[in-house]
Amino acid sequence: MERVCKFLKDAETYYLATVDGNRPRVRPFGTAHIFEGRLYIQTGRKKEVSRQIAANPNVEICAFKDGEWLRLSGELVEDDRREARVSMLDAYPELKAMYDPDDGNTQVFYFKNATAVFSSFTKPQEVIEF
């Protein structure tokens, strides 16, 4: 899981795919944080992505860096504890201009039943489950 988080941070931008009804939706994201042994991402409750995750928590992330790519699929579980939101915002202080742990908007999710697949054109695939 640490390798997955490091890859996402090093890539800086990854793309999160959700489902909206019967249509896929993909958008750039940038948060990846390990808290209490789980991989977390962050968004805002006011965004469409929040509604989409609530309706169908199965998502996939794709990131690319230096000729290698990562596909991470799994189920997102909301962690509504203040401690989790604070930990995420402490890891990404630049977000504090837009989010606050007590604003009712900041939302953090951790991955459950996740499968990460590292691929490239020159190495065999590596699969990590957590």
JSON list of C-alpha atoms in Angstrom, two decimals:
[
{"chain": "A", "resi": 1, "resn": "MET", "atom": "CA", "xyz": [0.00, 0.00, 0.00]},
{"chain": "A", "resi": 2, "resn": "GLU", "atom": "CA", "xyz": [2.90, 2.36, 0.75]},
{"chain": "A", "resi": 3, "resn": "ARG", "atom": "CA", "xyz": [4.23, 1.86, -2.79]},
{"chain": "A", "resi": 4, "resn": "VAL", "atom": "CA", "xyz": [0.80, 2.71, -4.22]},
{"chain": "A", "resi": 5, "resn": "CYS", "atom": "CA", "xyz": [0.56, 5.89, -2.14]},
{"chain": "A", "resi": 6, "resn": "LYS", "atom": "CA", "xyz": [4.10, 6.95, -3.07]},
{"chain": "A", "resi": 7, "resn": "PHE", "atom": "CA", "xyz": [3.41, 6.40, -6.78]},
{"chain": "A", "resi": 8, "resn": "LEU", "atom": "CA", "xyz": [0.24, 8.51, -6.61]},
{"chain": "A", "resi": 9, "resn": "LYS", "atom": "CA", "xyz": [2.06, 11.30, -4.77]},
{"chain": "A", "resi": 10, "resn": "ASP", "atom": "CA", "xyz": [5.02, 11.19, -7.16]},
{"chain": "A", "resi": 11, "resn": "ALA", "atom": "CA", "xyz": [2.68, 11.30, -10.17]},
{"chain": "A", "resi": 12, "resn": "GLU", "atom": "CA", "xyz": [1.06, 14.36, -8.53]},
{"chain": "A", "resi": 13, "resn": "THR", "atom": "CA", "xyz": [-2.10, 14.03, -10.64]},
{"chain": "A", "resi": 14, "resn": "TYR", "atom": "CA", "xyz": [-4.07, 10.85, -11.10]},
{"chain": "A", "resi": 15, "resn": "TYR", "atom": "CA", "xyz": [-7.46, 10.25, -12.67]},
{"chain": "A", "resi": 16, "resn": "LEU", "atom": "CA", "xyz": [-10.39, 8.91, -10.67]},
{"chain": "A", "resi": 17, "resn": "ALA", "atom": "CA", "xyz": [-13.18, 7.12, -12.55]},
{"chain": "A", "resi": 18, "resn": "THR", "atom": "CA", "xyz": [-16.68, 6.82, -11.12]},
{"chain": "A", "resi": 19, "resn": "VAL", "atom": "CA", "xyz": [-20.04, 5.89, -12.58]},
{"chain": "A", "resi": 20, "resn": "ASP", "atom": "CA", "xyz": [-22.88, 8.38, -13.05]},
{"chain": "A", "resi": 21, "resn": "GLY", "atom": "CA", "xyz": [-25.96, 6.32, -13.89]},
{"chain": "A", "resi": 22, "resn": "ASN", "atom": "CA", "xyz": [-24.70, 4.28, -16.83]},
{"chain": "A", "resi": 23, "resn": "ARG", "atom": "CA", "xyz": [-21.93, 6.71, -17.87]},
{"chain": "A", "resi": 24, "resn": "PRO", "atom": "CA", "xyz": [-18.32, 6.72, -16.76]},
{"chain": "A", "resi": 25, "resn": "ARG", "atom": "CA", "xyz": [-16.94, 9.95, -15.30]},
{"chain": "A", "resi": 26, "resn": "VAL", "atom": "CA", "xyz": [-13.22, 10.65, -14.99]},
{"chain": "A", "resi": 27, "resn": "ARG", "atom": "CA", "xyz": [-11.55, 13.63, -13.36]},
{"chain": "A", "resi": 28, "resn": "PRO", "atom": "CA", "xyz": [-8.11, 14.63, -12.06]},
{"chain": "A", "resi": 29, "resn": "PHE", "atom": "CA", "xyz": [-7.34, 14.19, -8.37]},
{"chain": "A", "resi": 30, "resn": "GLY", "atom": "CA", "xyz": [-4.21, 14.74, -6.33]},
{"chain": "A", "resi": 31, "resn": "THR", "atom": "CA", "xyz": [-4.61, 13.50, -2.76]},
{"chain": "A", "resi": 32, "resn": "ALA", "atom": "CA", "xyz": [-3.27, 10.20, -1.50]},
{"chain": "A", "resi": 33, "resn": "HIS", "atom": "CA", "xyz": [-2.59, 9.67, 2.18]},
{"chain": "A", "resi": 34, "resn": "ILE", "atom": "CA", "xyz": [-2.10, 6.75, 4.54]},
{"chain": "A", "resi": 35, "resn": "PHE", "atom": "CA", "xyz": [-3.92, 7.09, 7.85]},
{"chain": "A", "resi": 36, "resn": "GLU", "atom": "CA", "xyz": [-4.28, 4.29, 10.39]},
{"chain": "A", "resi": 37, "resn": "GLY", "atom": "CA", "xyz": [-3.03, 1.74, 7.86]},
{"chain": "A", "resi": 38, "resn": "ARG", "atom": "CA", "xyz": [-5.49, 2.65, 5.09]},
{"chain": "A", "resi": 39, "resn": "LEU", "atom": "CA", "xyz": [-5.08, 4.53, 1.81]},
{"chain": "A", "resi": 40, "resn": "TYR", "atom": "CA", "xyz": [-7.25, 7.68, 1.73]},
{"chain": "A", "resi": 41, "resn": "ILE", "atom": "CA", "xyz": [-8.30, 10.24, -0.85]},
{"chain": "A", "resi": 42, "resn": "GLN", "atom": "CA", "xyz": [-10.21, 13.50, -0.31]},
{"chain": "A", "resi": 43, "resn": "THR", "atom": "CA", "xyz": [-12.95, 15.48, -2.01]},
{"chain": "A", "resi": 44, "resn": "GLY", "atom": "CA", "xyz": [-15.82, 17.83, -1.18]},
{"chain": "A", "resi": 45, "resn": "ARG", "atom": "CA", "xyz": [-19.40, 16.80, -0.44]},
{"chain": "A", "resi": 46, "resn": "LYS", "atom": "CA", "xyz": [-20.69, 19.54, -2.77]},
{"chain": "A", "resi": 47, "resn": "LYS", "atom": "CA", "xyz": [-19.05, 17.93, -5.81]},
{"chain": "A", "resi": 48, "resn": "GLU", "atom": "CA", "xyz": [-20.73, 15.52, -8.22]},
{"chain": "A", "resi": 49, "resn": "VAL", "atom": "CA", "xyz": [-18.00, 12.98, -7.54]},
{"chain": "A", "resi": 50, "resn": "SER", "atom": "CA", "xyz": [-19.23, 12.74, -3.94]},
{"chain": "A", "resi": 51, "resn": "ARG", "atom": "CA", "xyz": [-22.75, 11.94, -5.10]},
{"chain": "A", "resi": 52, "resn": "GLN", "atom": "CA", "xyz": [-21.41, 9.39, -7.60]},
{"chain": "A", "resi": 53, "resn": "ILE", "atom": "CA", "xyz": [-19.32, 7.61, -4.95]},
{"chain": "A", "resi": 54, "resn": "ALA", "atom": "CA", "xyz": [-22.34, 7.50, -2.61]},
{"chain": "A", "resi": 55, "resn": "ALA", "atom": "CA", "xyz": [-24.42, 5.86, -5.35]},
{"chain": "A", "resi": 56, "resn": "ASN", "atom": "CA", "xyz": [-21.69, 3.42, -6.41]},
{"chain": "A", "resi": 57, "resn": "PRO", "atom": "CA", "xyz": [-18.51, 3.27, -4.31]},
{"chain": "A", "resi": 58, "resn": "ASN", "atom": "CA", "xyz": [-16.62, 1.11, -6.84]},
{"chain": "A", "resi": 59, "resn": "VAL", "atom": "CA", "xyz": [-13.98, 3.32, -8.45]},
{"chain": "A", "resi": 60, "resn": "GLU", "atom": "CA", "xyz": [-10.75, 3.08, -10.38]},
{"chain": "A", "resi": 61, "resn": "ILE", "atom": "CA", "xyz": [-7.70, 5.32, -10.40]},
{"chain": "A", "resi": 62, "resn": "CYS", "atom": "CA", "xyz": [-5.14, 5.56, -13.16]},
{"chain": "A", "resi": 63, "resn": "ALA", "atom": "CA", "xyz": [-1.78, 7.33, -12.81]},
{"chain": "A", "resi": 64, "resn": "PHE", "atom": "CA", "xyz": [1.28, 7.51, -15.07]},
{"chain": "A", "resi": 65, "resn": "LYS", "atom": "CA", "xyz": [4.88, 8.48, -14.33]},
{"chain": "A", "resi": 66, "resn": "ASP", "atom": "CA", "xyz": [8.22, 7.75, -15.97]},
{"chain": "A", "resi": 67, "resn": "GLY", "atom": "CA", "xyz": [6.94, 5.07, -18.34]},
{"chain": "A", "resi": 68, "resn": "GLU", "atom": "CA", "xyz": [5.04, 3.17, -15.64]},
{"chain": "A", "resi": 69, "resn": "TRP", "atom": "CA", "xyz": [1.35, 3.30, -14.86]},
{"chain": "A", "resi": 70, "resn": "LEU", "atom": "CA", "xyz": [-0.84, 2.27, -11.98]},
{"chain": "A", "resi": 71, "resn": "ARG", "atom": "CA", "xyz": [-4.44, 1.17, -12.06]},
{"chain": "A", "resi": 72, "resn": "LEU", "atom": "CA", "xyz": [-6.03, 1.00, -8.63]},
{"chain": "A", "resi": 73, "resn": "SER", "atom": "CA", "xyz": [-9.54, -0.34, -8.28]},
{"chain": "A", "resi": 74, "resn": "GLY", "atom": "CA", "xyz": [-11.63, -0.90, -5.20]},
{"chain": "A", "resi": 75, "resn": "GLU", "atom": "CA", "xyz": [-14.46, 0.32, -3.07]},
{"chain": "A", "resi": 76, "resn": "LEU", "atom": "CA", "xyz": [-14.33, 3.70, -1.36]},
{"chain": "A", "resi": 77, "resn": "VAL", "atom": "CA", "xyz": [-15.61, 3.90, 2.21]},
{"chain": "A", "resi": 78, "resn": "GLU", "atom": "CA", "xyz": [-16.28, 7.28, 3.76]},
{"chain": "A", "resi": 79, "resn": "ASP", "atom": "CA", "xyz": [-14.55, 7.95, 7.08]},
{"chain": "A", "resi": 80, "resn": "ASP", "atom": "CA", "xyz": [-16.54, 10.73, 8.72]},
{"chain": "A", "resi": 81, "resn": "ARG", "atom": "CA", "xyz": [-14.25, 11.06, 11.71]},
{"chain": "A", "resi": 82, "resn": "ARG", "atom": "CA", "xyz": [-12.75, 14.47, 12.29]},
{"chain": "A", "resi": 83, "resn": "GLU", "atom": "CA", "xyz": [-9.34, 12.86, 12.95]},
{"chain": "A", "resi": 84, "resn": "ALA", "atom": "CA", "xyz": [-9.27, 11.44, 9.43]},
{"chain": "A", "resi": 85, "resn": "ARG", "atom": "CA", "xyz": [-10.15, 14.79, 7.86]},
{"chain": "A", "resi": 86, "resn": "VAL", "atom": "CA", "xyz": [-7.53, 16.60, 9.98]},
{"chain": "A", "resi": 87, "resn": "SER", "atom": "CA", "xyz": [-4.88, 14.07, 9.04]},
{"chain": "A", "resi": 88, "resn": "MET", "atom": "CA", "xyz": [-5.59, 14.53, 5.33]},
{"chain": "A", "resi": 89, "resn": "LEU", "atom": "CA", "xyz": [-5.54, 18.31, 5.53]},
{"chain": "A", "resi": 90, "resn": "ASP", "atom": "CA", "xyz": [-2.34, 18.26, 7.56]},
{"chain": "A", "resi": 91, "resn": "ALA", "atom": "CA", "xyz": [-0.78, 16.12, 4.80]},
{"chain": "A", "resi": 92, "resn": "TYR", "atom": "CA", "xyz": [-1.98, 18.63, 2.16]},
{"chain": "A", "resi": 93, "resn": "PRO", "atom": "CA", "xyz": [-1.80, 22.06, 3.82]},
{"chain": "A", "resi": 94, "resn": "GLU", "atom": "CA", "xyz": [-2.48, 23.81, 0.49]},
{"chain": "A", "resi": 95, "resn": "LEU", "atom": "CA", "xyz": [-6.04, 22.43, 0.70]},
{"chain": "A", "resi": 96, "resn": "LYS", "atom": "CA", "xyz": [-6.68, 24.39, 3.89]},
{"chain": "A", "resi": 97, "resn": "ALA", "atom": "CA", "xyz": [-7.44, 27.45, 1.74]},
{"chain": "A", "resi": 98, "resn": "MET", "atom": "CA", "xyz": [-10.50, 25.58, 0.39]},
{"chain": "A", "resi": 99, "resn": "TYR", "atom": "CA", "xyz": [-11.34, 23.01, 3.07]},
{"chain": "A", "resi": 100, "resn": "ASP", "atom": "CA", "xyz": [-11.62, 22.81, 6.83]},
{"chain": "A", "resi": 101, "resn": "PRO", "atom": "CA", "xyz": [-12.19, 19.64, 8.87]},
{"chain": "A", "resi": 102, "resn": "ASP", "atom": "CA", "xyz": [-15.33, 21.17, 10.38]},
{"chain": "A", "resi": 103, "resn": "ASP", "atom": "CA", "xyz": [-16.82, 22.83, 7.28]},
{"chain": "A", "resi": 104, "resn": "GLY", "atom": "CA", "xyz": [-19.35, 20.05, 6.55]},
{"chain": "A", "resi": 105, "resn": "ASN", "atom": "CA", "xyz": [-17.89, 19.79, 3.05]},
{"chain": "A", "resi": 106, "resn": "THR", "atom": "CA", "xyz": [-14.52, 18.06, 3.53]},
{"chain": "A", "resi": 107, "resn": "GLN", "atom": "CA", "xyz": [-14.90, 14.37, 2.84]},
{"chain": "A", "resi": 108, "resn": "VAL", "atom": "CA", "xyz": [-12.31, 11.58, 3.07]},
{"chain": "A", "resi": 109, "resn": "PHE", "atom": "CA", "xyz": [-12.56, 8.01, 1.82]},
{"chain": "A", "resi": 110, "resn": "TYR", "atom": "CA", "xyz": [-10.37, 4.97, 2.25]},
{"chain": "A", "resi": 111, "resn": "PHE", "atom": "CA", "xyz": [-9.95, 2.06, -0.14]},
{"chain": "A", "resi": 112, "resn": "LYS", "atom": "CA", "xyz": [-11.45, -1.32, 0.73]},
{"chain": "A", "resi": 113, "resn": "ASN", "atom": "CA", "xyz": [-10.85, -4.53, -1.26]},
{"chain": "A", "resi": 114, "resn": "ALA", "atom": "CA", "xyz": [-8.32, -2.68, -3.39]},
{"chain": "A", "resi": 115, "resn": "THR", "atom": "CA", "xyz": [-6.26, -4.11, -6.24]},
{"chain": "A", "resi": 116, "resn": "ALA", "atom": "CA", "xyz": [-3.33, -2.12, -7.56]},
{"chain": "A", "resi": 117, "resn": "VAL", "atom": "CA", "xyz": [-1.70, -3.15, -10.84]},
{"chain": "A", "resi": 118, "resn": "PHE", "atom": "CA", "xyz": [1.64, -1.60, -11.79]},
{"chain": "A", "resi": 119, "resn": "SER", "atom": "CA", "xyz": [2.40, -1.90, -15.51]},
{"chain": "A", "resi": 120, "resn": "SER", "atom": "CA", "xyz": [4.94, -0.77, -18.08]},
{"chain": "A", "resi": 121, "resn": "PHE", "atom": "CA", "xyz": [6.12, -1.81, -21.52]},
{"chain": "A", "resi": 122, "resn": "THR", "atom": "CA", "xyz": [9.43, -3.13, -20.16]},
{"chain": "A", "resi": 123, "resn": "LYS", "atom": "CA", "xyz": [8.60, -4.97, -16.90]},
{"chain": "A", "resi": 124, "resn": "PRO", "atom": "CA", "xyz": [6.13, -7.65, -15.88]},
{"chain": "A", "resi": 125, "resn": "GLN", "atom": "CA", "xyz": [2.95, -6.48, -14.15]},
{"chain": "A", "resi": 126, "resn": "GLU", "atom": "CA", "xyz": [2.96, -6.32, -10.37]},
{"chain": "A", "resi": 127, "resn": "VAL", "atom": "CA", "xyz": [-0.29, -6.78, -8.45]},
{"chain": "A", "resi": 128, "resn": "ILE", "atom": "CA", "xyz": [-0.80, -5.58, -4.88]},
{"chain": "A", "resi": 129, "resn": "GLU", "atom": "CA", "xyz": [-4.01, -6.21, -2.95]},
{"chain": "A", "resi": 130, "resn": "PHE", "atom": "CA", "xyz": [-5.04, -4.49, 0.26]}
]
